[in-house]
Short mmCIF file of C-alpha atoms in Angstrom, two decimals:
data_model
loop_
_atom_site.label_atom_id
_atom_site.label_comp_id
_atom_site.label_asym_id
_atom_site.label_seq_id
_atom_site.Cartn_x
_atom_site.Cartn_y
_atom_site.Cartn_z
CA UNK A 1 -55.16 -31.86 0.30
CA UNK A 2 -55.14 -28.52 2.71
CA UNK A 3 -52.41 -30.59 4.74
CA UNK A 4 -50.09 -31.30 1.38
CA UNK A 5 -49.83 -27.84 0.30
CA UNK A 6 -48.86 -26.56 3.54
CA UNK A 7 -46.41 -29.13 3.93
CA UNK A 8 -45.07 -28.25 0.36
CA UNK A 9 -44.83 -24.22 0.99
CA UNK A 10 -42.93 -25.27 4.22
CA UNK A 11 -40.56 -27.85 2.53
CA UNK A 12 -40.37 -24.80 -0.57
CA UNK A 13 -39.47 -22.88 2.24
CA UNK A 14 -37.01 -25.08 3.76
CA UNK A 15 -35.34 -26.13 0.57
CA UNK A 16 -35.20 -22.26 -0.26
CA UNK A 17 -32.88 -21.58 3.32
CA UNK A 18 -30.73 -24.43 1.83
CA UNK A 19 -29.95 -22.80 -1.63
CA UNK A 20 -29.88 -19.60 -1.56
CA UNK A 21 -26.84 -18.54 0.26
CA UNK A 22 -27.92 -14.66 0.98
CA UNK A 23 -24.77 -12.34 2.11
CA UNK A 24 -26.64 -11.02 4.79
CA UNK A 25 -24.27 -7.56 5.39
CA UNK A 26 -23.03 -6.56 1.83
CA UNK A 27 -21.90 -3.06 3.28
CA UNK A 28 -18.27 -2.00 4.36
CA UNK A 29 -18.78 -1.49 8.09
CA UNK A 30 -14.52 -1.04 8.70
CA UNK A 31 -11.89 0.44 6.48
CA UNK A 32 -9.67 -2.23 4.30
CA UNK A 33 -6.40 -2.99 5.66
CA UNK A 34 -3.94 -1.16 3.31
CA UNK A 35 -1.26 -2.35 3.48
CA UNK A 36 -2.93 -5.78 2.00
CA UNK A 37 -4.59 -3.57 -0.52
CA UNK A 38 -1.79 -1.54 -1.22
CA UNK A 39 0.41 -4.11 -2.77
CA UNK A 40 -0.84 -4.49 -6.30
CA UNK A 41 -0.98 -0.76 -6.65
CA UNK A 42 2.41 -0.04 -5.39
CA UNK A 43 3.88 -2.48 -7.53
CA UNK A 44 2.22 -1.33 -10.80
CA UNK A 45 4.34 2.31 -9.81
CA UNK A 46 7.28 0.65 -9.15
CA UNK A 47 7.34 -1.45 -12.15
CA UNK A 48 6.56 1.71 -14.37
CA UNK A 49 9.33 4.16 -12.86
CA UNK A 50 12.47 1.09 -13.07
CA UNK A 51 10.93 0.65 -16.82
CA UNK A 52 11.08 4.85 -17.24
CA UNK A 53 14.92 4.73 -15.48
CA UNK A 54 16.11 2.01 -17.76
CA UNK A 55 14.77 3.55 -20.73
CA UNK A 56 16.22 6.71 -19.94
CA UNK A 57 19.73 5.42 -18.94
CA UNK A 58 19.94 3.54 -22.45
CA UNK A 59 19.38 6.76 -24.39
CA UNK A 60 21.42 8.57 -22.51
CA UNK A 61 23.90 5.73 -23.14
CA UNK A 62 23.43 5.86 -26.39
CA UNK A 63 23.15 9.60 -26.87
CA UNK A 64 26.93 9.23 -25.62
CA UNK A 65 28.08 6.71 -28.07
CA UNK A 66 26.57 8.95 -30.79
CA UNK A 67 29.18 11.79 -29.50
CA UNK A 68 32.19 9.82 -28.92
CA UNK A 69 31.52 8.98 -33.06
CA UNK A 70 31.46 11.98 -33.79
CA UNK A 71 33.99 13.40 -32.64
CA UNK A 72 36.41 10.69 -33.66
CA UNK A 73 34.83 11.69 -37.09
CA UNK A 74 35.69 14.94 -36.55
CA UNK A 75 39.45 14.55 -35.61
CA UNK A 76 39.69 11.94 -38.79
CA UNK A 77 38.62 14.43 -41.64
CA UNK A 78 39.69 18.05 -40.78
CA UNK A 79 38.85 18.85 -44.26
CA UNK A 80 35.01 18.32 -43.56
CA UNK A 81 35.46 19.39 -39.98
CA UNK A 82 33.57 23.05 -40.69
CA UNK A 83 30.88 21.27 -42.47
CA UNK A 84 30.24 19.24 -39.79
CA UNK A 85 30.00 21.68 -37.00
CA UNK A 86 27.98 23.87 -38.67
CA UNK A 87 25.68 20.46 -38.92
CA UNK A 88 26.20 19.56 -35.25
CA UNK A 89 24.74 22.92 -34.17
CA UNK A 90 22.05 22.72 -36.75
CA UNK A 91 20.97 19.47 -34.79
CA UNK A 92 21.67 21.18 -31.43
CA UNK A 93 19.20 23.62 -32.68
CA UNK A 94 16.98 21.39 -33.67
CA UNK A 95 17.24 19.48 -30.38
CA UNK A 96 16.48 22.19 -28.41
CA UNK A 97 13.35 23.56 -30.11
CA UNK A 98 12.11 19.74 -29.54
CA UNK A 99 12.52 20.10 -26.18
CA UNK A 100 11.39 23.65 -25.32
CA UNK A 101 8.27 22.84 -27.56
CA UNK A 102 7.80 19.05 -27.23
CA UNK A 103 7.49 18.08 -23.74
CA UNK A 104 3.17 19.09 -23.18
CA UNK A 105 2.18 20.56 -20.14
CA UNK A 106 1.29 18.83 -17.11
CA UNK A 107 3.75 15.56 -18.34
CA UNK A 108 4.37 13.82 -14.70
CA UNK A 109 8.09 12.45 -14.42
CA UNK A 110 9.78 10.60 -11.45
CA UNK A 111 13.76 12.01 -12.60
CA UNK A 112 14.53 15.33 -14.03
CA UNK A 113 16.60 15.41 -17.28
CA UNK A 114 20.70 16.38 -16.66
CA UNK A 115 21.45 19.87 -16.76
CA UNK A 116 18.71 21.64 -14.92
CA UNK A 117 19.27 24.90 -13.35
CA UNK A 118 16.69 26.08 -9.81
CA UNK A 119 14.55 28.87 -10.91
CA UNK A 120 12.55 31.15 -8.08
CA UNK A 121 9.76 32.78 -9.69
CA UNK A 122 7.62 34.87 -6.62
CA UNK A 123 8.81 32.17 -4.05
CA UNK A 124 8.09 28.87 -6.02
CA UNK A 125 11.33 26.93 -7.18
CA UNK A 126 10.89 25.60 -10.64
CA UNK A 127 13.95 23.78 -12.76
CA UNK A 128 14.54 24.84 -16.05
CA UNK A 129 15.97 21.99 -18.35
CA UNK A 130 16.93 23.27 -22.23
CA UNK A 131 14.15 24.89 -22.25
CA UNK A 132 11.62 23.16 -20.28
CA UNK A 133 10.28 24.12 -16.91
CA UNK A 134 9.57 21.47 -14.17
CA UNK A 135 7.48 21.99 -10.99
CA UNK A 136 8.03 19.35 -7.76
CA UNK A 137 5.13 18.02 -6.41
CA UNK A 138 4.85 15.05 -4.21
CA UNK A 139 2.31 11.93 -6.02
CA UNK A 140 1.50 9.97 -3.17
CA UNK A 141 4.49 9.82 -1.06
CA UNK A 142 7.36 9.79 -4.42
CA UNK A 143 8.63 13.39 -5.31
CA UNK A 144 8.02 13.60 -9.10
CA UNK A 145 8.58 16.44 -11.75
CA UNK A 146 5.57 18.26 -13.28
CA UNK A 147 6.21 20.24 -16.82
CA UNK A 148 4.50 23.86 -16.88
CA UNK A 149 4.14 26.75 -18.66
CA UNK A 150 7.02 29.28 -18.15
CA UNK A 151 6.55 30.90 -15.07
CA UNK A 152 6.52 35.06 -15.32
CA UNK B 1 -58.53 -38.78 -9.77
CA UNK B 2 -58.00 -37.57 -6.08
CA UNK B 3 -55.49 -39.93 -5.52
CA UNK B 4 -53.50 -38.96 -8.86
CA UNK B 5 -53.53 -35.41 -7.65
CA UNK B 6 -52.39 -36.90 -4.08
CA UNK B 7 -49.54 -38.68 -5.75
CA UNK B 8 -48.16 -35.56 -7.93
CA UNK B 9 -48.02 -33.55 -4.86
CA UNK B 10 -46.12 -36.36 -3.06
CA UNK B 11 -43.45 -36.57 -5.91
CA UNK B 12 -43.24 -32.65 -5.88
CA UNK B 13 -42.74 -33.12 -1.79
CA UNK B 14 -39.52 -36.08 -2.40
CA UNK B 15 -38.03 -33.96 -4.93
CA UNK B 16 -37.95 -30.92 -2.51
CA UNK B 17 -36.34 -32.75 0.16
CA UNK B 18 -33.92 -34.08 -1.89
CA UNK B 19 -33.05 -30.62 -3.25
CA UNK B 20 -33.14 -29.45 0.16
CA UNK B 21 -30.89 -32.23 1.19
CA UNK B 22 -27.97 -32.23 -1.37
CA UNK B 23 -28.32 -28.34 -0.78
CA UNK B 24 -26.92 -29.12 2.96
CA UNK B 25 -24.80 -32.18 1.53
CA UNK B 26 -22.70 -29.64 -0.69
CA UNK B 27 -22.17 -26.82 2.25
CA UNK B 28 -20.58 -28.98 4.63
CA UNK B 29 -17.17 -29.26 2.62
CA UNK B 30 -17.39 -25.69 2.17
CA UNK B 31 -17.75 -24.92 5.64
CA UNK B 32 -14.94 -26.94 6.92
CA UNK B 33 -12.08 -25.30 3.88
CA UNK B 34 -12.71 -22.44 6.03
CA UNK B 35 -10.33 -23.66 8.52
CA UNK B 36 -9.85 -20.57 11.14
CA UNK B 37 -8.13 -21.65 13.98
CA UNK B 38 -9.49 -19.93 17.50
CA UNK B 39 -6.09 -20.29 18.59
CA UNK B 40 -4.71 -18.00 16.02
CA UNK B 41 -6.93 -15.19 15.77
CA UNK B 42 -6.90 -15.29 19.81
CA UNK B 43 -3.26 -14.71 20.04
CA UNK B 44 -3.97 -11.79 16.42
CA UNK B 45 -6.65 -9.96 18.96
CA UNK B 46 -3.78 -10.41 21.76
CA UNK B 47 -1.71 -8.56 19.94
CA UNK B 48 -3.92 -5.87 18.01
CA UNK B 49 -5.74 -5.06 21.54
CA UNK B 50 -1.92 -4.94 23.06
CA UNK B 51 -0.83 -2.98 20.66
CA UNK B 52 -3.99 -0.32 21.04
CA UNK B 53 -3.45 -0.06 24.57
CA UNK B 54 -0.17 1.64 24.41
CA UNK B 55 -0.47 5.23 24.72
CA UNK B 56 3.23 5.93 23.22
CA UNK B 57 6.41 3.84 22.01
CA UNK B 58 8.76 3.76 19.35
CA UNK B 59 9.79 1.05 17.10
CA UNK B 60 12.34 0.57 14.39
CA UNK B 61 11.06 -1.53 11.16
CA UNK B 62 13.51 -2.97 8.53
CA UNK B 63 10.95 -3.22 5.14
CA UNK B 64 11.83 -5.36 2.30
CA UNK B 65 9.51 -4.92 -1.01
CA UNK B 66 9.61 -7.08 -3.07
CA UNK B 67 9.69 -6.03 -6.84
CA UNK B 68 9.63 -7.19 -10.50
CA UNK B 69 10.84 -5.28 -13.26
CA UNK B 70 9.65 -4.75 -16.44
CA UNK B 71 11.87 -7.47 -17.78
CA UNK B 72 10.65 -10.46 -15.10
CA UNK B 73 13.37 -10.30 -12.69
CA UNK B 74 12.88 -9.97 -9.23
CA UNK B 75 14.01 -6.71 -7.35
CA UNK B 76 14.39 -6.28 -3.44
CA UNK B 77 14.21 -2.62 -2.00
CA UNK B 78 15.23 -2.45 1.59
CA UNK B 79 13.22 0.67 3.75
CA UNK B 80 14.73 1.22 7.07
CA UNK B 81 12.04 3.25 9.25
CA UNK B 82 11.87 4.75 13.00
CA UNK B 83 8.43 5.08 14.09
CA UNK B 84 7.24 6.74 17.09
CA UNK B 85 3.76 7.29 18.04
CA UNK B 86 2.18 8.88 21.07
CA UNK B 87 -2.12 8.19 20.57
CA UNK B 88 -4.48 9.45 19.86
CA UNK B 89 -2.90 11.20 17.46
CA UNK B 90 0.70 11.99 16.95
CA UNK B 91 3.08 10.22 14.67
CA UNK B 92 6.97 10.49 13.27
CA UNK B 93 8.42 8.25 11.02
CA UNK B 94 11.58 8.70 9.03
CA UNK B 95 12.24 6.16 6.04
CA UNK B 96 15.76 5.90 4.74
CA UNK B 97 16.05 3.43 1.99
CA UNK B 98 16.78 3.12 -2.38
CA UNK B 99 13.58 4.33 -3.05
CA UNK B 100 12.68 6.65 -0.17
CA UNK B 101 14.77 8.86 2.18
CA UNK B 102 12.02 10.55 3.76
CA UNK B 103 10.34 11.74 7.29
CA UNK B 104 6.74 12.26 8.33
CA UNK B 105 5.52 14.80 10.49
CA UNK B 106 1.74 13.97 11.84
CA UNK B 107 0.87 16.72 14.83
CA UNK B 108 -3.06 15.65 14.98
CA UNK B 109 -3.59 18.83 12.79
CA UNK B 110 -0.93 18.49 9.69
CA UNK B 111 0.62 15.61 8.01
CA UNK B 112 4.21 16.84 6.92
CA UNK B 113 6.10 14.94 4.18
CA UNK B 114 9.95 16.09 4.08
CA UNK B 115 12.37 14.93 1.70
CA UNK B 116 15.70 15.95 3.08
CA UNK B 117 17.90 15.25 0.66
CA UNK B 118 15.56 17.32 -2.30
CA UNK B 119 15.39 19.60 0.20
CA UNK B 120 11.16 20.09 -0.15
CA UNK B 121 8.10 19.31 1.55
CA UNK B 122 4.68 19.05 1.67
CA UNK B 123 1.86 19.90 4.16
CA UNK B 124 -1.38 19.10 4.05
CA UNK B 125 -4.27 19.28 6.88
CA UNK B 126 -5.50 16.00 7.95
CA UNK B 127 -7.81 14.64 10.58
CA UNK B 128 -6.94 14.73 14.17
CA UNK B 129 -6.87 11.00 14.69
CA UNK B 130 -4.37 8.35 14.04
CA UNK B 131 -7.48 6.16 12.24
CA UNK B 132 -8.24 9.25 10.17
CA UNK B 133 -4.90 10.31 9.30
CA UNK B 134 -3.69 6.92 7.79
CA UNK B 135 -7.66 7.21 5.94
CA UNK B 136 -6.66 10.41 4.67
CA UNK B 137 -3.14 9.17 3.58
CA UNK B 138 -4.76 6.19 1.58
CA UNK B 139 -7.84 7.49 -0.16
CA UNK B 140 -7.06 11.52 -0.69
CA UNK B 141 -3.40 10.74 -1.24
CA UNK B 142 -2.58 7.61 -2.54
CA UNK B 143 -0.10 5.45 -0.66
CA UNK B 144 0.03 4.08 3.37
CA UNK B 145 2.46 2.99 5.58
CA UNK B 146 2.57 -0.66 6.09
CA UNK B 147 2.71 -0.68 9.54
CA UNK B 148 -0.68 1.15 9.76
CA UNK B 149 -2.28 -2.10 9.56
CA UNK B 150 -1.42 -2.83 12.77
CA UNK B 151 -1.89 0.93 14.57
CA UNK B 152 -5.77 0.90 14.21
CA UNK B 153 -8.03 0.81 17.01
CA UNK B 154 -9.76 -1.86 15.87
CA UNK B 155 -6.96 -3.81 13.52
CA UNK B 156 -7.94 -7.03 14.71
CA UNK B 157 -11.36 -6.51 12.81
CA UNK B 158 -10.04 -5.04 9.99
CA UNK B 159 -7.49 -7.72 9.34
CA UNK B 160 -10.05 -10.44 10.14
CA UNK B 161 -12.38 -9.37 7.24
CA UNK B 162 -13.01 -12.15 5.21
CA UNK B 163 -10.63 -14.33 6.03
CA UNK B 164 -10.61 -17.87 5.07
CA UNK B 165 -7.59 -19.35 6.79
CA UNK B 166 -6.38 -18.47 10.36
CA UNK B 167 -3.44 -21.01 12.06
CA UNK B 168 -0.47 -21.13 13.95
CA UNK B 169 2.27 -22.12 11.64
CA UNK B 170 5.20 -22.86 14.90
CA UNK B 171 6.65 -21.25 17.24
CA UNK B 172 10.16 -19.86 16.58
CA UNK B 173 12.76 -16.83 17.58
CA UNK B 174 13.28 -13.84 16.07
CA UNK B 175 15.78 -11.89 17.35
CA UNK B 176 16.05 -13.66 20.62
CA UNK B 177 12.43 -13.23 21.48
CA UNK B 178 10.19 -16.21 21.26
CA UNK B 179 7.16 -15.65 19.11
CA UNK B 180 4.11 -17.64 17.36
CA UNK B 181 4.01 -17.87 13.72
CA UNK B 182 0.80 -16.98 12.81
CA UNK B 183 -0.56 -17.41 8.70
CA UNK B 184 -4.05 -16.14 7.91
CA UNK B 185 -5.57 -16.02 3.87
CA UNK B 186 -7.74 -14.12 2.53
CA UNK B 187 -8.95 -13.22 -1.19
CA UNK B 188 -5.91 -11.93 -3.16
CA UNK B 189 -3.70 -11.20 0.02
CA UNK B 190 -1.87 -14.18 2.59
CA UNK B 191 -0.44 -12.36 5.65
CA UNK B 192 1.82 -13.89 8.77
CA UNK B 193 2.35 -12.09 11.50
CA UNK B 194 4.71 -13.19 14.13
CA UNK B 195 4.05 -12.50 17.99
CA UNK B 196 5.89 -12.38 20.79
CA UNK B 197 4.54 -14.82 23.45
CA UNK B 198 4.62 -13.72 27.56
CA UNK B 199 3.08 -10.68 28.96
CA UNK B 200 4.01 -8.15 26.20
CA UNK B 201 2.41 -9.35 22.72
CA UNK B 202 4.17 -7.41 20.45
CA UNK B 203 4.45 -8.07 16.68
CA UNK B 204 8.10 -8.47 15.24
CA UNK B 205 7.63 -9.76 11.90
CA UNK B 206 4.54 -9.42 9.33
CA UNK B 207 4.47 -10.21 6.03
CA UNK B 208 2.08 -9.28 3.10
CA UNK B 209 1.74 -11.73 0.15
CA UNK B 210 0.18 -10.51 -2.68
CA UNK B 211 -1.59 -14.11 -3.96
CA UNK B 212 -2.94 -12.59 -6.91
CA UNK B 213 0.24 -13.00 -9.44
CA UNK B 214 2.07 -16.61 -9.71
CA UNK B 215 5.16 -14.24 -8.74
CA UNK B 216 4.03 -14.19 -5.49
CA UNK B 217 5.54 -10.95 -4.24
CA UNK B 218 5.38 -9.71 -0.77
CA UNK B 219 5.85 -6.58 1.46
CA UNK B 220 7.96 -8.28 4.60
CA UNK B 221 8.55 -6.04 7.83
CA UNK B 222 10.95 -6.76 11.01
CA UNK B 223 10.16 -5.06 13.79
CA UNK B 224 12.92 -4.78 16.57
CA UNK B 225 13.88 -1.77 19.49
CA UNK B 226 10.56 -1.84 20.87
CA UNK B 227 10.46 0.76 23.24
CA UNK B 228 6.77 1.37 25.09
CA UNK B 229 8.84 4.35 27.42
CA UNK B 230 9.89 6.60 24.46
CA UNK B 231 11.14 9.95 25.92
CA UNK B 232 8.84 12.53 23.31
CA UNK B 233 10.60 15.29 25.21
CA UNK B 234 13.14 16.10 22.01
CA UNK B 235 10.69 14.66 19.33
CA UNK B 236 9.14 16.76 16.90
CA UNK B 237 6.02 16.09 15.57
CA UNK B 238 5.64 19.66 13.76
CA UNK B 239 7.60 20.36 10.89
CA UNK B 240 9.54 23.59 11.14
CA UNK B 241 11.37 23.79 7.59
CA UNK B 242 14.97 24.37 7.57
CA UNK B 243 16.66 26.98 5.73
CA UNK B 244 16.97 26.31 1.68
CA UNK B 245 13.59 23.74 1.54
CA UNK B 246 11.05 24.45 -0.62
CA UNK B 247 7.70 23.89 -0.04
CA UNK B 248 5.65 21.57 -2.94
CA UNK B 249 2.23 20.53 -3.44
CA UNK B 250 0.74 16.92 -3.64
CA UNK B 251 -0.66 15.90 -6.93
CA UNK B 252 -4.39 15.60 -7.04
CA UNK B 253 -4.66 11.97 -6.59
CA UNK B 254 -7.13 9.75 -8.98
CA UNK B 255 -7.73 6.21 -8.33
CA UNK B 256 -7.30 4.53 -11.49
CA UNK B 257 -6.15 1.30 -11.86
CA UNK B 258 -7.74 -0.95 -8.90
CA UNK B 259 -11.08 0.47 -8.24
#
């Protein structure tokens, strides 16, 4: 009987080193290689900023088809020529409250809008776009455009 | 009675074994998938420990990353870099390219990023070691330098983690030198690495395969213009800004999506 059990608890022993398939160092003991890591990460940026450039070419595109039409409009009918300036600047107005009021603080962008002009403010270079000032900062290693308050 | 006992004990004792048994059956297969060619990683540690023994050189890297864009198609963005390095701790590289146009500036005190053509740059203080520079770069600041890999101390170790596949694919030429065509696996990532056989193991092509998307996209450098003699007497490796550059900050960096 003695003999049995102690032949069981070794064979539960035994059959135990078998199964259970223990990672024996769990811990990081050297630094990833990052290149290898770095490729789903980089590709998720990439992927987001051609998306953002596309986007922004097609309105910009289309922004330009909207102006050729109007102005063909407004060579057509002189009669309601007036009229429709005094509308175009109403939008223009409109446009630019949007923009001086719309963009929030702290929105990250990879491209500033056309029409920027540099702006020092006590030695920092910001880029004022209708309306809306822009801050470079680097996000990793890609220069990007950070919205902020107007500088005093 | 006794013997009843006698006999349950037995049974408990065959079952066991045969537990223990198909236990060891099932490993074997598993042991040999792992299929790590000596030969391979012996000619990776040639070239790691090679490559960690030079105390200066420069190198010129052509970088193709491979893209898709939002609408499926497959986009290739060409980085042409210079790299010079003089250890422990002293690195330039400039990176001219679609998506970059860019030089860095490591002294062993401040990493410098300069983008010429926006006229800024950035500074930031960094350890004073190669290792802990590229650490910096990754975890405080978000990106690395693919070659960095490679430029560790102990690379060999750090590329070996974990992996399941290690062999030597051929031998073949690139760029007139004859090399071995090494492919190694691991979890999510296949890598090759092509080395130059004879007395000076140097790398001069590696390739990073992201196995985790059916797409299949990979980060493939070319390294040519080895040169282990570099004269560092006209190289800069402190930024001194030229007229009309503005100085930015980096972004604080969160890691968001993969950790």
């Amino acid at each position: 009987m003695k003999t049995i059990v102690k032949i069981a608890t070794i064979s539960i022993f035994l059959a135990l080193m078998f199964i259970a398939d223990i990672p024996l160092l769990p811990v990081k003991l050297v630094p990833e290689a990052h290149a290898i890591l770095g490729v789903r990460r980089r590709t998720a940026v990439v992927a987001y900023s051609a998306g953002a450039a596309s986007a922004s070419a097609a309105e910009a595109s289309s922004q330009q088809q909207a102006a050729a039409a109007q102005q063909q409009a407004a060579a057509a009918q002189q009669e309601a020529a007036t009229a429709q300036q005094q509308a175009a600047a109403a939008q223009q107005e409109a446009a630019t409250a949007k923009a001086s009021s719309g963009i929030p603080v702290g929105t990250v962008v990879q491209s500033l809008p056309s029409g920027c002009t540099a702006v020092t403010v006590s030695g920092v270079q910001y880029q004022e776009c209708s309306g809306s000032f822009y801050k470079a900062a680097f996000q990793g290693n890609n220069l990007v455009y950070v919205v902020v308050e107007k500088p005093i | 009675m006794m013997r009843a006992i006698k006999f349950k004990w037995a049974l408990i004792l065959v079952a066991l074994v045969i537990i223990a048994l198909s236990a060891s059956v099932s490993a074997v297969p598993r042991v040999q998938a792992q299929a790590v060619d000596p030969t391979a990683t012996e000619i990776l540690k040639r070239m790691t420990d090679y490559l960690g023994s030079l105390k200066k050189f420069s190198v010129h890297t052509q970088n193709t990353l491979e893209e898709l864009t939002d609408f499926g198609h497959r986009v290739d963005f060409e980085v042409a870099a210079n790299v010079i390095i003089s250890r422990p701790n002293k690195l330039r590289a400039e990176r001219r390219g679609e998506m970059v146009d860019q030089v860095f500036y490591y002294d062993g005190k401040t990493l410098t990023l300069y983008n010429p053509a926006d006229k800024v740059y950035a500074m930031v203080a960094v350890p004073d070691t190669l290792e802990g520079m590229f650490e910096f770069m990754y975890w405080s600041l978000g990106f690395s330098i693919p070659i960095s890999d490679l430029l560790y101390a102990d690379a060999f170790r750090l590329l070996m983690q974990n992996v399941t596949l290690a062999e030597v694919v051929g031998q073949t030429f690139i760029d007139g030198v004859k090399c071995d065509h090494l492919l190694f696996s691991r979890p999510g990532v296949d890598f090759q690495v092509w080395v130059a056989q004879g007395s000076k193991p140097l790398p001069h092509k590696y390739v990073i395969t992201d196995t985790t998307s059916p797409a299949l996209l990979s980060i493939i450098m070319r390294m040519s213009d080895w040169n282990l003699e570099p004269d560092l007497t006209d190289v800069h490796f402190t930024f001194d800004p030229p007229k009309g550059t503005h100085k930015v900050d980096f972004l604080p960096f969160t890691t968001g999506e993969d950790k």
